[in-house]
Amino acid sequence: MIERIYILESVDPVIFYGVNNANMQLIKTLFPKLRIVARGNVMKVIGDEDESELFLKKIREVEKYCEEFNSLNEEVILDIIKGKAPTVVKQENLIIHGMNGKAIVARTDNQQKLVKAFEENDLVFATGPAGSGKTFVAIALAVKALKNKQVRKIILSRPAVEAGEKLGFLPGEMKDKLDPYLQPLYDALQDMIPGAKLKEYMENNVIQIAPLAFMRGRTLNDAVIILDEAQNTTTHQIKMFLTRLGMNAKMIVTGDITQIDLPSTATSGLVQAMQILNKVNGIGKIEFNKKDIVRHKLVQRIVEAYDKFDDKKKKEAKENREQKEKKEERTIDNKLK
């Protein structure tokens, strides 16, 4: 009789053990000669050496499946332990499996282009309207790279620019004040990584979420770095951010140039950077549009309505300028006469 210890390193024990420990009970039933005790992410196995070795081999396979698909059920466990390949439904344009095994896929042509651009370039600009999935797909690509051990960390950042509200009057310490700006990034991560694992990643700085101001002075190696809401960066801020790119690192910059919250006198760093870097090799550029909006159907209609309103205002402003110029020309002509 020997005692072996197995640690679940890459999965959430709650998902692995199943509802009311149903998965664990099945595993115990399939290995009746062993005494198996599970607490937290640690499994203790007592029994015959050969039987224990077989158990550990099969558990590694089960854990690998659970890590990839973020789900586990009794049918899959039975297949793996009996030496069969679990039935997997192939998903077209799959990026990763999110919570409860939900397939996160590139749903539109431009989302697919973002996936391809990420594979081919170390820096990608993704711009477009709200709800087009640019940030969500970017984070899914980062999580995939982390799970595949292509990088060692994910760094997510946003500029803390106020959209009509005042940062100073939010309650709490600095972290509490900044968290509301970063919440959309937390939301996306929670759709893709089990809660316990996400907490562990964040406590160990494997996943870092920080305001843009905290990026200064860093060189970011072995990482996927995402800058969200980049339309609200100043020209100096985005230059500082882009030059953080280190070895074996990839960067995705997302933003919506129709929703700039900077003072009217300030130039958007995103707009300027895309102009300056337009012809630089190794940089991808994806422009999302209204057809890519994957939120509630009303979001697309709202964006279209605002676009029409903006076009009308621009047309009126142009006509007013032309009328003013003609009036000034007539005044000058009259004076000359």
mmCIF file of C-alpha atoms in Angstrom:
data_model
loop_
_atom_site.group_PDB
_atom_site.id
_atom_site.type_symbol
_atom_site.label_atom_id
_atom_site.label_comp_id
_atom_site.label_asym_id
_atom_site.label_seq_id
_atom_site.Cartn_x
_atom_site.Cartn_y
_atom_site.Cartn_z
ATOM 1 C CA MET A 1 0.000 0.000 0.000
ATOM 2 C CA ILE A 2 1.359 3.401 -0.954
ATOM 3 C CA GLU A 3 0.076 6.948 -0.610
ATOM 4 C CA ARG A 4 0.207 9.385 -3.532
ATOM 5 C CA ILE A 5 -0.741 13.055 -3.727
ATOM 6 C CA TYR A 6 -2.198 14.718 -6.826
ATOM 7 C CA ILE A 7 -2.719 18.499 -7.051
ATOM 8 C CA LEU A 8 -5.241 20.042 -9.453
ATOM 9 C CA GLU A 9 -3.146 22.904 -10.805
ATOM 10 C CA SER A 10 -4.961 24.134 -13.888
ATOM 11 C CA VAL A 11 -8.692 23.748 -13.127
ATOM 12 C CA ASP A 12 -11.277 24.947 -10.649
ATOM 13 C CA PRO A 13 -11.942 22.094 -8.175
ATOM 14 C CA VAL A 14 -15.637 23.060 -8.082
ATOM 15 C CA ILE A 15 -15.953 22.275 -11.809
ATOM 16 C CA PHE A 16 -13.740 19.200 -11.577
ATOM 17 C CA TYR A 17 -15.571 17.578 -8.643
ATOM 18 C CA GLY A 18 -18.998 18.438 -10.061
ATOM 19 C CA VAL A 19 -22.281 19.447 -8.460
ATOM 20 C CA ASN A 20 -22.538 17.811 -5.023
ATOM 21 C CA ASN A 21 -19.210 16.061 -5.810
ATOM 22 C CA ALA A 22 -20.968 13.885 -8.412
ATOM 23 C CA ASN A 23 -17.871 13.622 -10.628
ATOM 24 C CA MET A 24 -15.685 12.695 -7.666
ATOM 25 C CA GLN A 25 -18.123 10.019 -6.524
ATOM 26 C CA LEU A 26 -18.074 8.476 -10.010
ATOM 27 C CA ILE A 27 -14.253 8.464 -10.063
ATOM 28 C CA LYS A 28 -14.203 6.689 -6.683
ATOM 29 C CA THR A 29 -16.663 4.103 -8.043
ATOM 30 C CA LEU A 30 -14.443 3.446 -11.067
ATOM 31 C CA PHE A 31 -11.416 2.812 -8.819
ATOM 32 C CA PRO A 32 -12.923 0.640 -6.039
ATOM 33 C CA LYS A 33 -9.540 -0.718 -4.930
ATOM 34 C CA LEU A 34 -8.259 2.726 -4.002
ATOM 35 C CA ARG A 35 -9.055 4.999 -1.110
ATOM 36 C CA ILE A 36 -9.439 8.511 -2.523
ATOM 37 C CA VAL A 37 -9.773 11.661 -0.393
ATOM 38 C CA ALA A 38 -10.195 15.086 -2.013
ATOM 39 C CA ARG A 39 -9.968 18.446 -0.262
ATOM 40 C CA GLY A 40 -9.643 21.709 -2.134
ATOM 41 C CA ASN A 41 -7.293 21.131 -5.044
ATOM 42 C CA VAL A 42 -5.450 18.239 -3.330
ATOM 43 C CA MET A 43 -6.314 14.576 -3.914
ATOM 44 C CA LYS A 44 -4.815 11.859 -1.712
ATOM 45 C CA VAL A 45 -4.774 8.297 -3.096
ATOM 46 C CA ILE A 46 -3.985 5.186 -1.030
ATOM 47 C CA GLY A 47 -3.710 1.709 -2.524
ATOM 48 C CA ASP A 48 -1.782 -0.667 -4.800
ATOM 49 C CA GLU A 49 1.105 0.967 -6.687
ATOM 50 C CA ASP A 50 -0.003 -0.088 -10.197
ATOM 51 C CA GLU A 51 -3.613 0.876 -9.542
ATOM 52 C CA SER A 52 -2.517 4.227 -8.107
ATOM 53 C CA GLU A 53 -0.323 4.901 -11.152
ATOM 54 C CA LEU A 54 -3.231 4.150 -13.492
ATOM 55 C CA PHE A 55 -5.470 6.449 -11.456
ATOM 56 C CA LEU A 56 -2.973 9.336 -11.666
ATOM 57 C CA LYS A 57 -2.542 8.851 -15.424
ATOM 58 C CA LYS A 58 -6.299 8.979 -16.017
ATOM 59 C CA ILE A 59 -6.822 11.929 -13.673
ATOM 60 C CA ARG A 60 -4.220 13.926 -15.626
ATOM 61 C CA GLU A 61 -6.217 13.242 -18.819
ATOM 62 C CA VAL A 62 -9.481 14.240 -17.139
ATOM 63 C CA GLU A 63 -7.897 17.435 -15.802
ATOM 64 C CA LYS A 64 -6.517 18.295 -19.250
ATOM 65 C CA TYR A 65 -10.004 17.939 -20.755
ATOM 66 C CA CYS A 66 -11.512 20.047 -17.957
ATOM 67 C CA GLU A 67 -8.886 22.761 -18.486
ATOM 68 C CA GLU A 68 -9.521 22.970 -22.220
ATOM 69 C CA PHE A 69 -13.333 22.896 -22.129
ATOM 70 C CA ASN A 70 -13.980 24.545 -18.751
ATOM 71 C CA SER A 71 -16.538 21.827 -18.024
ATOM 72 C CA LEU A 72 -16.681 18.185 -16.990
ATOM 73 C CA ASN A 73 -19.471 15.623 -16.837
ATOM 74 C CA GLU A 74 -19.859 11.960 -15.976
ATOM 75 C CA GLU A 75 -19.988 10.835 -19.622
ATOM 76 C CA VAL A 76 -16.587 12.404 -20.338
ATOM 77 C CA ILE A 77 -15.073 10.832 -17.201
ATOM 78 C CA LEU A 78 -16.355 7.389 -18.208
ATOM 79 C CA ASP A 79 -14.956 7.737 -21.730
ATOM 80 C CA ILE A 80 -11.486 8.854 -20.581
ATOM 81 C CA ILE A 81 -11.105 6.244 -17.846
ATOM 82 C CA LYS A 82 -12.288 3.492 -20.207
ATOM 83 C CA GLY A 83 -9.749 4.632 -22.808
ATOM 84 C CA LYS A 84 -12.194 6.213 -25.279
ATOM 85 C CA ALA A 85 -11.910 9.649 -26.820
ATOM 86 C CA PRO A 86 -14.679 11.922 -25.493
ATOM 87 C CA THR A 87 -17.192 13.111 -28.080
ATOM 88 C CA VAL A 88 -16.366 16.705 -29.008
ATOM 89 C CA VAL A 89 -18.575 18.887 -31.214
ATOM 90 C CA LYS A 90 -16.264 20.869 -33.476
ATOM 91 C CA GLN A 91 -16.980 24.610 -33.395
ATOM 92 C CA GLU A 92 -16.141 26.734 -36.406
ATOM 93 C CA ASN A 93 -13.954 29.781 -35.655
ATOM 94 C CA LEU A 94 -13.497 28.658 -32.047
ATOM 95 C CA ILE A 95 -11.145 30.752 -29.898
ATOM 96 C CA ILE A 96 -11.544 29.093 -26.474
ATOM 97 C CA HIS A 97 -14.179 27.497 -24.282
ATOM 98 C CA GLY A 98 -15.529 29.845 -21.633
ATOM 99 C CA MET A 99 -17.424 29.135 -18.446
ATOM 100 C CA ASN A 100 -19.604 25.995 -18.415
ATOM 101 C CA GLY A 101 -17.987 24.917 -21.671
ATOM 102 C CA LYS A 102 -19.534 27.751 -23.674
ATOM 103 C CA ALA A 103 -17.737 28.113 -27.007
ATOM 104 C CA ILE A 104 -16.293 31.570 -27.532
ATOM 105 C CA VAL A 105 -16.045 32.022 -31.284
ATOM 106 C CA ALA A 106 -15.210 34.770 -33.762
ATOM 107 C CA ARG A 107 -18.765 35.506 -34.869
ATOM 108 C CA THR A 108 -18.265 38.073 -37.634
ATOM 109 C CA ASP A 109 -15.833 38.555 -40.518
ATOM 110 C CA ASN A 110 -13.988 41.333 -38.710
ATOM 111 C CA GLN A 111 -13.725 39.305 -35.503
ATOM 112 C CA GLN A 112 -12.160 36.532 -37.587
ATOM 113 C CA LYS A 113 -9.803 39.091 -39.131
ATOM 114 C CA LEU A 114 -8.766 40.174 -35.619
ATOM 115 C CA VAL A 115 -7.920 36.565 -34.738
ATOM 116 C CA LYS A 116 -5.812 36.251 -37.912
ATOM 117 C CA ALA A 117 -4.143 39.643 -37.379
ATOM 118 C CA PHE A 118 -3.203 38.642 -33.818
ATOM 119 C CA GLU A 119 -1.544 35.471 -35.110
ATOM 120 C CA GLU A 120 0.431 37.356 -37.762
ATOM 121 C CA ASN A 121 1.404 40.575 -35.949
ATOM 122 C CA ASP A 122 2.858 41.631 -32.603
ATOM 123 C CA LEU A 123 0.750 44.812 -32.509
ATOM 124 C CA VAL A 124 -2.869 45.115 -33.637
ATOM 125 C CA PHE A 125 -5.204 48.123 -33.654
ATOM 126 C CA ALA A 126 -8.913 47.207 -33.458
ATOM 127 C CA THR A 127 -11.337 50.110 -33.753
ATOM 128 C CA GLY A 128 -15.091 50.249 -34.083
ATOM 129 C CA PRO A 129 -18.443 50.910 -32.405
ATOM 130 C CA ALA A 130 -19.672 49.726 -29.014
ATOM 131 C CA GLY A 131 -20.775 46.105 -28.940
ATOM 132 C CA SER A 132 -18.732 44.929 -31.921
ATOM 133 C CA GLY A 133 -16.802 42.451 -29.740
ATOM 134 C CA LYS A 134 -13.333 43.899 -30.286
ATOM 135 C CA THR A 135 -12.362 43.923 -26.589
ATOM 136 C CA PHE A 136 -14.044 40.591 -25.792
ATOM 137 C CA VAL A 137 -12.273 38.817 -28.671
ATOM 138 C CA ALA A 138 -8.971 40.457 -27.716
ATOM 139 C CA ILE A 139 -9.252 39.153 -24.139
ATOM 140 C CA ALA A 140 -10.266 35.686 -25.414
ATOM 141 C CA LEU A 141 -7.112 35.613 -27.560
ATOM 142 C CA ALA A 142 -5.016 36.614 -24.536
ATOM 143 C CA VAL A 143 -6.570 33.897 -22.353
ATOM 144 C CA LYS A 144 -5.966 31.325 -25.109
ATOM 145 C CA ALA A 145 -2.292 32.315 -25.343
ATOM 146 C CA LEU A 146 -1.962 32.001 -21.567
ATOM 147 C CA LYS A 147 -3.647 28.584 -21.445
ATOM 148 C CA ASN A 148 -1.442 27.352 -24.302
ATOM 149 C CA LYS A 149 1.628 28.603 -22.383
ATOM 150 C CA GLN A 150 2.632 30.885 -25.267
ATOM 151 C CA VAL A 151 2.935 33.720 -22.714
ATOM 152 C CA ARG A 152 3.334 33.879 -18.939
ATOM 153 C CA LYS A 153 0.958 36.743 -18.183
ATOM 154 C CA ILE A 154 -1.861 38.966 -19.393
ATOM 155 C CA ILE A 155 -1.835 42.714 -18.806
ATOM 156 C CA LEU A 156 -5.062 44.673 -19.332
ATOM 157 C CA SER A 157 -5.179 48.451 -19.155
ATOM 158 C CA ARG A 158 -7.518 51.387 -19.655
ATOM 159 C CA PRO A 159 -7.074 55.144 -19.356
ATOM 160 C CA ALA A 160 -8.984 56.464 -16.317
ATOM 161 C CA VAL A 161 -10.786 59.210 -18.221
ATOM 162 C CA GLU A 162 -14.034 60.542 -16.817
ATOM 163 C CA ALA A 163 -17.066 60.381 -19.113
ATOM 164 C CA GLY A 164 -19.004 63.126 -17.359
ATOM 165 C CA GLU A 165 -18.470 61.778 -13.831
ATOM 166 C CA LYS A 166 -15.841 62.851 -11.325
ATOM 167 C CA LEU A 167 -13.269 60.275 -10.239
ATOM 168 C CA GLY A 168 -12.324 62.152 -7.065
ATOM 169 C CA PHE A 169 -15.789 61.872 -5.567
ATOM 170 C CA LEU A 170 -15.972 58.066 -5.848
ATOM 171 C CA PRO A 171 -15.702 56.449 -2.393
ATOM 172 C CA GLY A 172 -12.751 54.415 -1.144
ATOM 173 C CA GLU A 173 -9.029 54.224 -1.771
ATOM 174 C CA MET A 174 -7.343 54.558 -5.171
ATOM 175 C CA LYS A 175 -8.077 50.924 -6.163
ATOM 176 C CA ASP A 176 -11.754 51.379 -5.255
ATOM 177 C CA LYS A 177 -11.929 54.562 -7.325
ATOM 178 C CA LEU A 178 -10.330 52.920 -10.363
ATOM 179 C CA ASP A 179 -12.143 49.559 -10.328
ATOM 180 C CA PRO A 180 -15.323 50.931 -11.983
ATOM 181 C CA TYR A 181 -13.229 51.952 -15.010
ATOM 182 C CA LEU A 182 -11.758 48.458 -15.234
ATOM 183 C CA GLN A 183 -14.957 46.480 -14.529
ATOM 184 C CA PRO A 184 -15.670 45.616 -18.212
ATOM 185 C CA LEU A 185 -12.306 43.832 -18.301
ATOM 186 C CA TYR A 186 -13.160 41.864 -15.139
ATOM 187 C CA ASP A 187 -16.532 40.938 -16.689
ATOM 188 C CA ALA A 188 -14.913 39.494 -19.809
ATOM 189 C CA LEU A 189 -12.388 37.480 -17.782
ATOM 190 C CA GLN A 190 -15.149 36.061 -15.576
ATOM 191 C CA ASP A 191 -16.840 34.716 -18.723
ATOM 192 C CA MET A 192 -13.693 32.775 -19.630
ATOM 193 C CA ILE A 193 -11.847 31.707 -16.464
ATOM 194 C CA PRO A 194 -13.292 29.893 -13.423
ATOM 195 C CA GLY A 195 -13.600 32.149 -10.378
ATOM 196 C CA ALA A 196 -11.061 30.369 -8.157
ATOM 197 C CA LYS A 197 -8.501 30.214 -10.958
ATOM 198 C CA LEU A 198 -9.037 33.861 -11.893
ATOM 199 C CA LYS A 199 -8.536 34.904 -8.265
ATOM 200 C CA GLU A 200 -5.308 32.883 -8.126
ATOM 201 C CA TYR A 201 -4.059 34.404 -11.388
ATOM 202 C CA MET A 202 -4.729 37.931 -10.137
ATOM 203 C CA GLU A 203 -3.190 37.344 -6.712
ATOM 204 C CA ASN A 204 -0.024 35.977 -8.380
ATOM 205 C CA ASN A 205 0.060 38.788 -10.990
ATOM 206 C CA VAL A 206 -0.354 36.317 -13.846
ATOM 207 C CA ILE A 207 -3.280 38.516 -14.882
ATOM 208 C CA GLN A 208 -2.789 42.202 -14.156
ATOM 209 C CA ILE A 209 -5.444 44.869 -14.594
ATOM 210 C CA ALA A 210 -4.154 48.394 -14.170
ATOM 211 C CA PRO A 211 -4.827 51.975 -15.256
ATOM 212 C CA LEU A 212 -2.687 53.241 -18.096
ATOM 213 C CA ALA A 213 -0.734 55.589 -15.799
ATOM 214 C CA PHE A 214 0.728 52.540 -14.006
ATOM 215 C CA MET A 215 2.420 51.303 -17.212
ATOM 216 C CA ARG A 216 5.128 53.963 -17.288
ATOM 217 C CA GLY A 217 8.674 52.644 -16.864
ATOM 218 C CA ARG A 218 7.790 48.970 -17.435
ATOM 219 C CA THR A 219 9.056 46.581 -20.131
ATOM 220 C CA LEU A 220 6.453 43.900 -20.710
ATOM 221 C CA ASN A 221 7.954 40.552 -21.765
ATOM 222 C CA ASP A 222 6.251 37.163 -22.318
ATOM 223 C CA ALA A 223 2.812 38.733 -22.205
ATOM 224 C CA VAL A 224 -0.299 39.676 -24.096
ATOM 225 C CA ILE A 225 -0.985 43.346 -23.392
ATOM 226 C CA ILE A 226 -4.360 44.918 -24.151
ATOM 227 C CA LEU A 227 -5.150 48.621 -24.047
ATOM 228 C CA ASP A 228 -8.909 49.196 -24.069
ATOM 229 C CA GLU A 229 -10.738 52.502 -24.669
ATOM 230 C CA ALA A 230 -7.574 53.801 -26.310
ATOM 231 C CA GLN A 231 -9.461 56.678 -27.958
ATOM 232 C CA ASN A 232 -9.210 58.384 -24.549
ATOM 233 C CA THR A 233 -5.414 58.310 -24.426
ATOM 234 C CA THR A 234 -3.389 61.445 -25.051
ATOM 235 C CA THR A 235 -0.680 61.426 -27.705
ATOM 236 C CA HIS A 236 2.029 61.086 -25.024
ATOM 237 C CA GLN A 237 0.213 58.297 -23.181
ATOM 238 C CA ILE A 238 -0.233 56.030 -26.196
ATOM 239 C CA LYS A 239 3.386 56.501 -27.283
ATOM 240 C CA MET A 240 4.451 55.553 -23.752
ATOM 241 C CA PHE A 241 2.190 52.478 -23.826
ATOM 242 C CA LEU A 242 3.231 51.217 -27.269
ATOM 243 C CA THR A 243 6.912 51.412 -26.337
ATOM 244 C CA ARG A 244 6.322 49.046 -23.352
ATOM 245 C CA LEU A 245 6.260 46.077 -25.782
ATOM 246 C CA GLY A 246 8.938 43.570 -24.791
ATOM 247 C CA MET A 247 10.292 40.242 -26.027
ATOM 248 C CA ASN A 248 7.832 37.436 -26.822
ATOM 249 C CA ALA A 249 4.947 39.841 -26.295
ATOM 250 C CA LYS A 250 1.883 40.816 -28.277
ATOM 251 C CA MET A 251 -0.219 43.932 -27.948
ATOM 252 C CA ILE A 252 -3.824 44.709 -28.925
ATOM 253 C CA VAL A 253 -5.113 48.289 -28.813
ATOM 254 C CA THR A 254 -8.888 48.757 -28.989
ATOM 255 C CA GLY A 255 -11.051 51.858 -29.130
ATOM 256 C CA ASP A 256 -14.029 53.666 -30.599
ATOM 257 C CA ILE A 257 -13.045 56.981 -32.158
ATOM 258 C CA THR A 258 -16.677 58.166 -32.108
ATOM 259 C CA GLN A 259 -16.688 58.128 -28.271
ATOM 260 C CA ILE A 260 -13.746 60.329 -27.305
ATOM 261 C CA ASP A 261 -14.121 61.727 -23.761
ATOM 262 C CA LEU A 262 -10.990 63.885 -23.826
ATOM 263 C CA PRO A 263 -11.278 67.691 -23.634
ATOM 264 C CA SER A 264 -12.118 69.190 -27.026
ATOM 265 C CA THR A 265 -8.669 70.803 -27.208
ATOM 266 C CA ALA A 266 -6.841 67.457 -26.817
ATOM 267 C CA THR A 267 -5.928 65.120 -29.688
ATOM 268 C CA SER A 268 -6.820 61.431 -29.306
ATOM 269 C CA GLY A 269 -3.641 59.383 -29.038
ATOM 270 C CA LEU A 270 -5.334 56.476 -30.832
ATOM 271 C CA VAL A 271 -6.250 58.576 -33.865
ATOM 272 C CA GLN A 272 -2.747 60.049 -34.084
ATOM 273 C CA ALA A 273 -0.969 56.703 -33.543
ATOM 274 C CA MET A 274 -2.921 55.006 -36.319
ATOM 275 C CA GLN A 275 -1.951 57.822 -38.688
ATOM 276 C CA ILE A 276 1.725 57.801 -37.717
ATOM 277 C CA LEU A 277 2.069 53.989 -37.765
ATOM 278 C CA ASN A 278 -0.091 53.413 -40.829
ATOM 279 C CA LYS A 279 2.721 52.032 -43.002
ATOM 280 C CA VAL A 280 4.878 50.350 -40.323
ATOM 281 C CA ASN A 281 5.450 46.623 -40.935
ATOM 282 C CA GLY A 282 4.304 44.153 -38.288
ATOM 283 C CA ILE A 283 1.216 46.122 -37.254
ATOM 284 C CA GLY A 284 -2.299 44.871 -37.975
ATOM 285 C CA LYS A 285 -5.316 47.143 -38.307
ATOM 286 C CA ILE A 286 -8.945 45.992 -38.107
ATOM 287 C CA GLU A 287 -11.849 48.412 -38.463
ATOM 288 C CA PHE A 288 -15.108 47.073 -37.035
ATOM 289 C CA ASN A 289 -18.433 48.500 -38.168
ATOM 290 C CA LYS A 290 -22.149 48.420 -37.334
ATOM 291 C CA LYS A 291 -22.543 44.961 -38.903
ATOM 292 C CA ASP A 292 -20.210 43.536 -36.234
ATOM 293 C CA ILE A 293 -22.396 44.598 -33.302
ATOM 294 C CA VAL A 294 -23.304 41.454 -31.369
ATOM 295 C CA ARG A 295 -25.147 42.956 -28.402
ATOM 296 C CA HIS A 296 -28.907 43.510 -28.207
ATOM 297 C CA LYS A 297 -30.351 44.356 -31.648
ATOM 298 C CA LEU A 298 -31.284 47.812 -30.334
ATOM 299 C CA VAL A 299 -27.582 48.682 -29.915
ATOM 300 C CA GLN A 300 -27.063 48.560 -33.681
ATOM 301 C CA ARG A 301 -30.107 50.771 -34.221
ATOM 302 C CA ILE A 302 -28.900 53.231 -31.573
ATOM 303 C CA VAL A 303 -25.456 53.456 -33.225
ATOM 304 C CA GLU A 304 -27.070 54.004 -36.641
ATOM 305 C CA ALA A 305 -29.371 56.717 -35.252
ATOM 306 C CA TYR A 306 -26.445 58.579 -33.680
ATOM 307 C CA ASP A 307 -24.430 58.254 -36.911
ATOM 308 C CA LYS A 308 -27.299 59.826 -38.852
ATOM 309 C CA PHE A 309 -27.575 62.594 -36.271
ATOM 310 C CA ASP A 310 -23.811 63.281 -36.438
ATOM 311 C CA ASP A 311 -23.883 63.285 -40.255
ATOM 312 C CA LYS A 312 -26.775 65.755 -40.207
ATOM 313 C CA LYS A 313 -24.936 68.057 -37.768
ATOM 314 C CA LYS A 314 -21.779 67.916 -39.898
ATOM 315 C CA LYS A 315 -23.793 68.717 -43.025
ATOM 316 C CA GLU A 316 -25.476 71.656 -41.285
ATOM 317 C CA ALA A 317 -22.136 72.930 -40.001
ATOM 318 C CA LYS A 318 -20.641 72.676 -43.489
ATOM 319 C CA GLU A 319 -23.571 74.554 -45.014
ATOM 320 C CA ASN A 320 -23.305 77.254 -42.337
ATOM 321 C CA ARG A 321 -19.592 77.654 -43.039
ATOM 322 C CA GLU A 322 -20.210 77.919 -46.774
ATOM 323 C CA GLN A 323 -22.956 80.493 -46.269
ATOM 324 C CA LYS A 324 -20.712 82.492 -43.936
ATOM 325 C CA GLU A 325 -17.846 82.392 -46.446
ATOM 326 C CA LYS A 326 -20.163 83.543 -49.279
ATOM 327 C CA LYS A 327 -21.497 86.336 -47.102
ATOM 328 C CA GLU A 328 -17.942 87.462 -46.269
ATOM 329 C CA GLU A 329 -17.024 87.347 -49.970
ATOM 330 C CA ARG A 330 -20.050 89.506 -50.864
ATOM 331 C CA THR A 331 -19.125 91.989 -48.129
ATOM 332 C CA ILE A 332 -15.564 92.241 -49.454
ATOM 333 C CA ASP A 333 -16.839 92.651 -53.025
ATOM 334 C CA ASN A 334 -19.191 95.428 -51.942
ATOM 335 C CA LYS A 335 -16.367 97.230 -50.149
ATOM 336 C CA LEU A 336 -14.153 96.993 -53.218
ATOM 337 C CA LYS A 337 -16.877 98.505 -55.350
#
